[in-house]
Amino acid sequence: MIVKQYIKDFEKLGFGMFVHFGIYSVLGKGEWAKKLLSISDEEYYKLCDEFRPAPDWAERLAAEAERAGCGYITLTARHHDGYSLYDTCGLNPLDAPHTCGRDLVREFVDACRRHGILPFFYHTLLDWHEESYRTDFKAYLKYLRKSVELLCTNYGKIGGLWFDGMWDRLDEDWEEDELYGCIRKHQPEAMIINNTGLEALGQLGHIELDSVTFERGNPQPLNMEGAPKYVASEMCQVFADHWGYAEQDLNFKSPADMIRDLVLCRRCGSNLLMNVGLRGDGTLREMDAAVYHLIGQWISINGEAVYEPRPCGIKVENKEDDFLLKKDNTYYLFCDHLPMAADPNVARVQEAEYRDIFRMDQKIKRITWLDNGDKVDFEQNNGKVTVKTVPYTYGRQLVVRVAKIETE
Ligand code: GLC
């Protein structure tokens, strides 16, 4: 089996920010608005005149991502409407340099570098605007490859390319060898990802692809047995219902849900790519920023359990939502549903069994909570471990609590 170091490095990034940003952000009705609200070309592309991101949009975005503990950002360099945030160098005037006099991908990449964030580019495969997509598919593919080549040559070392939209024409020959070959030529260590969409979660594809995708939830551990190449996995998730900014989408998930999504991804060995849909001026919605802050807070406490530890196959026998990850001789026990210790007059005290039981052959030296450093009581007899997973001390409720298990 081929194992590439850059794929292992990608897994260690753990948590990325997905950013939907384009002229649809001005409209505030989601990135599919043109299609689903049947907006004519004439009307829709007028949005270009209003798309004027604030000068510091990228700086603020990268700072936000860094604060939240994201190792990478995946930005929609071109989405289905055909508008490019990057300089297409004359390939197509429907790009940011022509319509607002700026190369927004350059601004993005520069800001990422200032904040130690690895830039990734989402790139659409389907195209609602480019005529050749419908009339001369081979010519379209050339245009697509030239576009992607620009992203691979003009912005220094990038983290990877994230394609989306192949599902629109599954019967076509997308000439994937050429497309991915062009990336490999210029960016041999870039992750190449191609979203398999909602209908084919986690499906392996072309040999050059480096990660499978799980869109909107349900990540599964990958079974790599017999596979020709080791691949990563990534789940992209959205806070509300739309990826692109939709002003009237109030259907937000809770911060606790999002923390659990991150934890679930790590349990499956997946990265979480969590979306924000920027407003037309490039700012985050208050709610998006708030959830990012809370997840960042959780990561700042539990980070050592998030990035490097990997699934180890040990099953918590009495609690299905609890699990362990492992790095070298250290294990991390993730405990969900622990209440906060309180007085019955203050908060409802739940009756629960505060024990986690599993098997581990290595001798345990000590167990401590990551949140307060307190020692955790445990017993280990003939490999059977019972950990007393006590509630949080009053003043804290972190959704998922993590205990660090050091072994000999
Ligand atoms: C779907 C949507 C697209 C969105 C993507 C994010 O493919 O068509 O608009 O960008 O999901 O994963």
Short mmCIF file of C-alpha atoms and ligand atoms in Angstrom, two decimals:
data_model
loop_
_atom_site.label_atom_id
_atom_site.label_comp_id
_atom_site.label_asym_id
_atom_site.label_seq_id
_atom_site.Cartn_x
_atom_site.Cartn_y
_atom_site.Cartn_z
CA MET A 1 0.00 0.00 0.00
CA ILE A 2 1.32 3.47 -0.89
CA VAL A 3 1.55 5.72 2.17
CA LYS A 4 2.33 9.39 1.57
CA GLN A 5 3.66 11.58 4.34
CA TYR A 6 1.68 14.64 3.24
CA ILE A 7 -1.53 12.68 3.71
CA LYS A 8 -0.51 11.79 7.27
CA ASP A 9 0.36 15.45 7.83
CA PHE A 10 -3.07 16.46 6.59
CA GLU A 11 -4.68 14.17 9.15
CA LYS A 12 -2.78 15.98 11.88
CA LEU A 13 -4.30 19.29 10.87
CA GLY A 14 -7.53 17.82 12.19
CA PHE A 15 -9.77 20.83 11.90
CA GLY A 16 -10.20 23.15 8.95
CA MET A 17 -12.40 26.08 8.06
CA PHE A 18 -14.46 25.84 4.89
CA VAL A 19 -15.24 29.25 3.40
CA HIS A 20 -17.94 29.92 0.85
CA PHE A 21 -17.39 33.32 -0.66
CA GLY A 22 -18.41 34.75 -4.01
CA ILE A 23 -20.80 37.17 -5.64
CA TYR A 24 -23.69 35.12 -4.22
CA SER A 25 -22.54 36.34 -0.80
CA VAL A 26 -23.88 39.78 -1.72
CA LEU A 27 -27.35 38.40 -2.37
CA GLY A 28 -27.44 36.48 0.89
CA LYS A 29 -29.61 33.61 -0.34
CA GLY A 30 -27.13 30.78 -0.54
CA GLU A 31 -24.61 29.77 -3.20
CA TRP A 32 -27.23 27.97 -5.30
CA ALA A 33 -29.47 31.06 -5.53
CA LYS A 34 -28.88 31.62 -9.23
CA LYS A 35 -30.04 28.16 -10.12
CA LEU A 36 -32.71 27.49 -7.56
CA LEU A 37 -34.32 30.93 -7.70
CA SER A 38 -34.01 31.02 -11.52
CA ILE A 39 -32.17 34.32 -11.62
CA SER A 40 -31.25 35.36 -15.15
CA ASP A 41 -27.59 35.79 -16.11
CA GLU A 42 -28.11 39.46 -16.68
CA GLU A 43 -29.52 40.06 -13.25
CA TYR A 44 -27.24 37.68 -11.40
CA TYR A 45 -23.91 38.81 -12.76
CA LYS A 46 -24.78 42.42 -11.87
CA LEU A 47 -23.85 41.33 -8.37
CA CYS A 48 -20.23 41.68 -9.49
CA ASP A 49 -20.66 45.45 -9.22
CA GLU A 50 -21.62 45.16 -5.58
CA PHE A 51 -19.08 42.56 -4.55
CA ARG A 52 -16.54 44.72 -2.73
CA PRO A 53 -14.98 42.83 0.18
CA ALA A 54 -13.50 44.94 2.97
CA PRO A 55 -9.74 45.43 2.56
CA ASP A 56 -8.98 43.32 5.63
CA TRP A 57 -11.48 40.49 5.03
CA ALA A 58 -8.77 37.86 4.53
CA GLU A 59 -6.70 39.01 7.48
CA ARG A 60 -9.71 38.82 9.78
CA LEU A 61 -10.70 35.44 8.44
CA ALA A 62 -7.26 33.91 8.91
CA ALA A 63 -7.00 35.40 12.41
CA GLU A 64 -10.39 33.90 13.28
CA ALA A 65 -9.35 30.49 11.97
CA GLU A 66 -6.07 30.58 13.86
CA ARG A 67 -7.82 31.52 17.10
CA ALA A 68 -10.21 28.61 16.66
CA GLY A 69 -7.37 26.13 16.20
CA CYS A 70 -7.86 25.46 12.48
CA GLY A 71 -4.76 24.29 10.63
CA TYR A 72 -6.17 25.06 7.21
CA ILE A 73 -8.80 26.98 5.31
CA THR A 74 -10.49 25.76 2.14
CA LEU A 75 -11.73 28.75 0.15
CA THR A 76 -14.11 28.60 -2.80
CA ALA A 77 -11.73 29.91 -5.45
CA ARG A 78 -14.45 29.30 -8.07
CA HIS A 79 -17.96 28.08 -7.42
CA HIS A 80 -20.70 26.74 -9.68
CA ASP A 81 -21.65 30.23 -10.93
CA GLY A 82 -18.28 30.37 -12.69
CA TYR A 83 -17.00 33.46 -10.86
CA SER A 84 -13.34 33.19 -9.83
CA LEU A 85 -11.87 34.92 -6.81
CA TYR A 86 -8.42 34.52 -8.41
CA ASP A 87 -6.76 36.08 -11.39
CA THR A 88 -7.62 33.89 -14.34
CA CYS A 89 -4.94 35.74 -16.30
CA GLY A 90 -7.28 36.44 -19.18
CA LEU A 91 -8.95 33.01 -19.31
CA ASN A 92 -12.24 34.53 -18.26
CA PRO A 93 -13.20 38.10 -17.37
CA LEU A 94 -15.59 36.79 -14.74
CA ASP A 95 -12.96 37.07 -12.04
CA ALA A 96 -12.16 39.33 -9.10
CA PRO A 97 -9.35 41.27 -10.80
CA HIS A 98 -11.74 42.29 -13.62
CA THR A 99 -14.76 43.03 -11.47
CA CYS A 100 -13.27 44.54 -8.32
CA GLY A 101 -9.65 45.17 -9.25
CA ARG A 102 -8.22 42.73 -6.72
CA ASP A 103 -6.93 39.17 -6.64
CA LEU A 104 -8.87 37.91 -3.64
CA VAL A 105 -7.08 34.56 -3.63
CA ARG A 106 -3.75 36.35 -3.33
CA GLU A 107 -5.11 38.34 -0.37
CA PHE A 108 -6.35 35.09 1.14
CA VAL A 109 -3.09 33.20 0.67
CA ASP A 110 -1.01 36.06 2.07
CA ALA A 111 -3.23 36.28 5.16
CA CYS A 112 -3.07 32.50 5.67
CA ARG A 113 0.70 32.59 5.61
CA ARG A 114 0.79 35.37 8.21
CA HIS A 115 -1.24 33.16 10.52
CA GLY A 116 0.44 29.82 9.89
CA ILE A 117 -2.64 28.47 8.14
CA LEU A 118 -2.37 26.19 5.14
CA PRO A 119 -4.45 27.48 2.20
CA PHE A 120 -6.61 25.04 0.21
CA PHE A 121 -8.73 25.85 -2.81
CA TYR A 122 -12.22 24.58 -3.45
CA HIS A 123 -12.77 24.54 -7.20
CA THR A 124 -16.00 23.76 -8.96
CA LEU A 125 -16.02 21.18 -11.72
CA LEU A 126 -19.47 21.93 -13.04
CA ASP A 127 -20.03 25.39 -14.43
CA TRP A 128 -23.33 27.22 -14.97
CA HIS A 129 -21.71 30.10 -16.81
CA GLU A 130 -19.08 28.68 -19.12
CA GLU A 131 -20.82 27.75 -22.35
CA SER A 132 -18.36 25.05 -23.34
CA TYR A 133 -19.46 23.07 -20.29
CA ARG A 134 -22.64 22.35 -22.21
CA THR A 135 -21.53 22.62 -25.82
CA ASP A 136 -17.94 21.35 -26.03
CA PHE A 137 -16.98 19.33 -22.96
CA LYS A 138 -13.42 18.63 -24.10
CA ALA A 139 -12.76 22.33 -24.59
CA TYR A 140 -14.28 22.96 -21.18
CA LEU A 141 -11.91 20.48 -19.56
CA LYS A 142 -8.96 22.32 -21.09
CA TYR A 143 -10.26 25.56 -19.67
CA LEU A 144 -10.72 23.90 -16.29
CA ARG A 145 -7.19 22.51 -16.28
CA LYS A 146 -5.68 25.84 -17.27
CA SER A 147 -7.65 27.45 -14.46
CA VAL A 148 -6.43 24.91 -11.91
CA GLU A 149 -2.89 25.24 -13.19
CA LEU A 150 -2.97 28.94 -12.36
CA LEU A 151 -3.89 28.12 -8.79
CA CYS A 152 -1.00 25.67 -8.65
CA THR A 153 1.61 28.02 -10.06
CA ASN A 154 0.76 31.55 -8.94
CA TYR A 155 0.32 31.29 -5.18
CA GLY A 156 3.29 29.39 -3.80
CA LYS A 157 2.94 26.10 -1.94
CA ILE A 158 -0.67 25.25 -1.30
CA GLY A 159 -2.30 22.65 0.93
CA GLY A 160 -4.47 21.19 -1.76
CA LEU A 161 -7.34 21.33 -4.20
CA TRP A 162 -10.90 20.40 -3.28
CA PHE A 163 -13.07 19.66 -6.28
CA ASP A 164 -16.82 19.58 -6.33
CA GLY A 165 -19.47 18.94 -8.92
CA MET A 166 -18.42 15.83 -10.78
CA TRP A 167 -21.71 14.35 -9.67
CA ASP A 168 -23.38 16.72 -12.13
CA ARG A 169 -22.17 14.65 -15.09
CA LEU A 170 -21.19 11.25 -13.85
CA ASP A 171 -21.29 9.67 -17.31
CA GLU A 172 -18.69 12.02 -18.77
CA ASP A 173 -14.99 11.32 -19.03
CA TRP A 174 -13.57 14.09 -16.87
CA GLU A 175 -10.01 13.26 -17.93
CA GLU A 176 -9.01 12.97 -14.32
CA ASP A 177 -5.50 11.73 -15.16
CA GLU A 178 -4.76 15.03 -16.86
CA LEU A 179 -6.44 17.17 -14.22
CA TYR A 180 -4.67 15.58 -11.27
CA GLY A 181 -1.45 15.16 -13.25
CA CYS A 182 -1.34 18.89 -13.78
CA ILE A 183 -1.57 19.43 -10.01
CA ARG A 184 1.09 16.83 -9.24
CA LYS A 185 3.45 18.44 -11.72
CA HIS A 186 3.48 21.74 -9.86
CA GLN A 187 2.44 20.80 -6.33
CA PRO A 188 3.58 17.23 -5.69
CA GLU A 189 2.52 17.37 -2.05
CA ALA A 190 -0.86 18.98 -2.46
CA MET A 191 -3.86 17.05 -1.19
CA ILE A 192 -6.25 16.28 -4.01
CA ILE A 193 -9.80 15.86 -2.86
CA ASN A 194 -12.92 15.40 -4.95
CA ASN A 195 -16.20 15.66 -3.10
CA THR A 196 -18.32 12.60 -3.77
CA GLY A 197 -21.43 14.44 -2.57
CA LEU A 198 -24.35 13.38 -0.45
CA GLU A 199 -25.09 10.23 -2.42
CA ALA A 200 -21.68 8.58 -2.18
CA LEU A 201 -20.25 9.37 1.24
CA GLY A 202 -16.73 8.14 1.83
CA GLN A 203 -16.37 6.56 -1.59
CA LEU A 204 -12.88 5.98 -2.94
CA GLY A 205 -12.17 7.26 -6.43
CA HIS A 206 -9.22 7.88 -8.71
CA ILE A 207 -5.85 6.68 -7.41
CA GLU A 208 -4.50 10.26 -7.25
CA LEU A 209 -7.18 11.31 -4.76
CA ASP A 210 -5.81 11.68 -1.26
CA SER A 211 -8.91 11.80 0.88
CA VAL A 212 -12.49 10.65 0.81
CA THR A 213 -15.27 13.05 1.76
CA PHE A 214 -18.29 12.88 4.01
CA GLU A 215 -20.66 15.72 3.28
CA ARG A 216 -22.84 16.96 6.15
CA GLY A 217 -22.21 14.29 8.71
CA ASN A 218 -22.03 10.55 9.22
CA PRO A 219 -18.29 9.98 8.95
CA GLN A 220 -17.26 6.33 9.14
CA PRO A 221 -13.91 4.76 9.93
CA LEU A 222 -12.23 3.69 6.69
CA ASN A 223 -11.30 0.12 6.05
CA MET A 224 -8.03 0.35 4.17
CA GLU A 225 -7.45 -3.37 3.90
CA GLY A 226 -6.28 -4.27 0.42
CA ALA A 227 -6.46 -0.66 -0.75
CA PRO A 228 -3.68 0.39 -3.15
CA LYS A 229 -3.10 3.65 -1.32
CA TYR A 230 -3.63 5.05 2.16
CA VAL A 231 -6.10 7.94 2.05
CA ALA A 232 -7.35 10.41 4.63
CA SER A 233 -10.96 11.28 5.23
CA GLU A 234 -12.67 14.58 5.79
CA MET A 235 -16.18 15.54 6.75
CA CYS A 236 -17.49 18.93 5.70
CA GLN A 237 -20.22 20.34 7.82
CA VAL A 238 -22.40 23.41 7.74
CA PHE A 239 -23.70 25.46 10.70
CA ALA A 240 -27.17 26.00 9.29
CA ASP A 241 -28.70 24.80 6.01
CA HIS A 242 -26.75 26.80 3.42
CA TRP A 243 -23.05 26.77 2.58
CA GLY A 244 -23.08 30.23 1.05
CA TYR A 245 -24.34 33.12 3.21
CA ALA A 246 -28.14 33.06 3.52
CA GLU A 247 -29.41 35.93 5.59
CA GLN A 248 -32.68 34.22 6.43
CA ASP A 249 -31.31 30.85 7.38
CA LEU A 250 -31.82 30.66 11.13
CA ASN A 251 -31.62 26.92 11.40
CA PHE A 252 -28.37 26.89 13.34
CA LYS A 253 -26.90 23.86 15.01
CA SER A 254 -25.79 24.33 18.58
CA PRO A 255 -22.15 24.79 19.58
CA ALA A 256 -22.44 21.51 21.51
CA ASP A 257 -23.48 19.74 18.27
CA MET A 258 -20.47 21.18 16.51
CA ILE A 259 -18.07 20.13 19.28
CA ARG A 260 -19.56 16.64 19.02
CA ASP A 261 -19.06 16.71 15.25
CA LEU A 262 -15.40 17.48 15.73
CA VAL A 263 -15.08 14.72 18.29
CA LEU A 264 -16.95 12.24 16.09
CA CYS A 265 -14.66 13.04 13.16
CA ARG A 266 -11.56 12.42 15.22
CA ARG A 267 -13.08 9.20 16.50
CA CYS A 268 -13.35 8.03 12.88
CA GLY A 269 -9.88 9.33 12.00
CA SER A 270 -11.49 12.10 9.93
CA ASN A 271 -10.80 15.80 9.69
CA LEU A 272 -13.64 18.23 10.23
CA LEU A 273 -14.01 20.98 7.63
CA MET A 274 -16.48 23.37 9.18
CA ASN A 275 -18.13 25.90 6.95
CA VAL A 276 -18.76 29.61 7.15
CA GLY A 277 -20.59 31.55 4.46
CA LEU A 278 -19.09 35.03 4.42
CA ARG A 279 -21.26 38.08 3.83
CA GLY A 280 -20.56 40.14 0.71
CA ASP A 281 -18.14 42.40 2.58
CA GLY A 282 -16.19 39.35 3.72
CA THR A 283 -17.27 39.37 7.33
CA LEU A 284 -18.56 36.41 9.33
CA ARG A 285 -22.07 36.28 10.65
CA GLU A 286 -22.10 36.84 14.42
CA MET A 287 -23.43 33.35 15.05
CA ASP A 288 -20.72 31.72 12.91
CA ALA A 289 -18.03 33.69 14.71
CA ALA A 290 -19.52 32.78 18.09
CA VAL A 291 -19.60 29.06 17.38
CA TYR A 292 -16.05 29.20 16.08
CA HIS A 293 -15.01 30.93 19.30
CA LEU A 294 -16.59 28.24 21.44
CA ILE A 295 -15.03 25.39 19.49
CA GLY A 296 -11.72 27.23 19.71
CA GLN A 297 -12.18 27.40 23.46
CA TRP A 298 -12.80 23.66 23.62
CA ILE A 299 -9.73 23.01 21.48
CA SER A 300 -7.56 25.31 23.55
CA ILE A 301 -8.32 23.02 26.50
CA ASN A 302 -8.29 19.66 24.73
CA GLY A 303 -6.03 20.35 21.75
CA GLU A 304 -3.42 17.76 22.64
CA ALA A 305 -6.09 15.09 22.17
CA VAL A 306 -7.35 16.52 18.90
CA TYR A 307 -4.57 16.80 16.36
CA GLU A 308 -2.19 13.88 16.57
CA PRO A 309 -3.83 11.01 18.44
CA ARG A 310 -5.44 8.45 16.17
CA PRO A 311 -8.09 5.74 16.53
CA CYS A 312 -6.73 2.67 18.30
CA GLY A 313 -9.54 0.15 18.16
CA ILE A 314 -10.20 0.03 21.92
CA LYS A 315 -13.91 -0.01 22.60
CA VAL A 316 -15.49 1.45 25.72
CA GLU A 317 -17.69 -1.45 26.69
CA ASN A 318 -20.41 0.28 28.66
CA LYS A 319 -20.81 3.59 26.75
CA GLU A 320 -21.20 3.79 23.01
CA ASP A 321 -20.47 7.50 22.70
CA ASP A 322 -17.18 7.24 24.56
CA PHE A 323 -13.95 6.15 22.89
CA LEU A 324 -10.17 6.32 22.99
CA LEU A 325 -7.50 7.79 20.73
CA LYS A 326 -3.82 7.01 20.97
CA LYS A 327 -0.50 8.69 20.41
CA ASP A 328 2.66 6.74 21.30
CA ASN A 329 2.19 5.54 24.89
CA THR A 330 -0.58 7.99 25.67
CA TYR A 331 -4.27 7.40 25.25
CA TYR A 332 -7.10 9.91 25.42
CA LEU A 333 -10.49 8.90 26.71
CA PHE A 334 -13.33 11.04 25.36
CA CYS A 335 -16.35 11.09 27.67
CA ASP A 336 -19.67 12.47 26.55
CA HIS A 337 -22.80 13.17 28.62
CA LEU A 338 -21.06 13.93 31.89
CA PRO A 339 -23.07 16.37 33.93
CA MET A 340 -21.78 19.29 35.93
CA ALA A 341 -21.49 18.65 39.65
CA ALA A 342 -23.87 20.96 41.43
CA ASP A 343 -26.32 21.30 44.24
CA PRO A 344 -29.84 20.03 43.40
CA ASN A 345 -31.06 23.56 44.04
CA VAL A 346 -28.80 24.93 41.33
CA ALA A 347 -28.91 22.46 38.49
CA ARG A 348 -30.59 19.17 37.86
CA VAL A 349 -28.16 16.53 39.03
CA GLN A 350 -28.38 13.51 36.77
CA GLU A 351 -28.17 9.98 38.02
CA ALA A 352 -25.59 8.21 35.94
CA GLU A 353 -22.92 5.63 36.07
CA TYR A 354 -19.71 7.59 36.16
CA ARG A 355 -17.52 4.75 34.96
CA ASP A 356 -15.94 3.85 31.66
CA ILE A 357 -14.89 0.25 31.16
CA PHE A 358 -12.52 -1.03 28.49
CA ARG A 359 -9.61 -3.38 27.98
CA MET A 360 -6.00 -2.24 27.80
CA ASP A 361 -2.92 -4.41 28.10
CA GLN A 362 -0.39 -1.65 28.71
CA LYS A 363 0.01 -0.81 32.38
CA ILE A 364 -1.50 2.56 33.18
CA LYS A 365 0.69 4.97 35.13
CA ARG A 366 -1.79 7.77 35.68
CA ILE A 367 -4.95 9.34 34.35
CA THR A 368 -5.70 13.07 34.49
CA TRP A 369 -8.44 15.33 33.12
CA LEU A 370 -7.21 17.70 30.46
CA ASP A 371 -9.51 20.48 31.65
CA ASN A 372 -8.27 20.85 35.22
CA GLY A 373 -5.35 18.45 35.61
CA ASP A 374 -7.14 16.54 38.38
CA LYS A 375 -6.20 12.91 38.88
CA VAL A 376 -8.81 10.38 37.79
CA ASP A 377 -9.29 7.23 39.86
CA PHE A 378 -9.09 3.93 38.05
CA GLU A 379 -8.59 0.23 38.52
CA GLN A 380 -6.77 -2.09 36.17
CA ASN A 381 -7.06 -5.84 36.64
CA ASN A 382 -5.88 -8.36 34.05
CA GLY A 383 -6.28 -5.78 31.30
CA LYS A 384 -9.75 -4.70 32.37
CA VAL A 385 -9.80 -0.98 33.13
CA THR A 386 -12.49 0.85 35.05
CA VAL A 387 -12.17 4.63 35.08
CA LYS A 388 -14.19 6.81 37.44
CA THR A 389 -15.31 9.51 35.05
CA VAL A 390 -16.65 12.00 37.54
CA PRO A 391 -18.82 14.98 36.54
CA TYR A 392 -17.29 18.35 35.81
CA THR A 393 -16.53 20.50 38.78
CA TYR A 394 -19.01 23.34 39.14
CA GLY A 395 -18.13 26.23 36.83
CA ARG A 396 -17.45 24.09 33.81
CA GLN A 397 -19.41 22.10 31.23
CA LEU A 398 -17.36 21.24 28.17
CA VAL A 399 -19.80 18.90 26.35
CA VAL A 400 -17.14 16.23 25.88
CA ARG A 401 -14.56 15.73 28.62
CA VAL A 402 -11.16 14.26 27.88
CA ALA A 403 -8.96 12.21 30.21
CA LYS A 404 -5.30 11.65 29.43
CA ILE A 405 -4.09 8.12 30.11
CA GLU A 406 -0.35 7.67 30.43
CA THR A 407 0.96 4.14 30.16
CA GLU A 408 4.32 2.49 30.78
C1 GLC B 1 -22.53 20.70 -2.56
C2 GLC B 1 -23.10 21.97 -3.14
C3 GLC B 1 -22.13 23.10 -3.14
C4 GLC B 1 -21.31 23.20 -1.90
C5 GLC B 1 -20.74 21.86 -1.50
C6 GLC B 1 -20.00 21.91 -0.21
O1 GLC B 1 -21.72 20.07 -3.48
O2 GLC B 1 -23.51 21.80 -4.48
O3 GLC B 1 -22.80 24.28 -3.38
O4 GLC B 1 -20.29 24.10 -2.14
O5 GLC B 1 -21.76 20.93 -1.40
O6 GLC B 1 -19.54 20.66 0.15
#
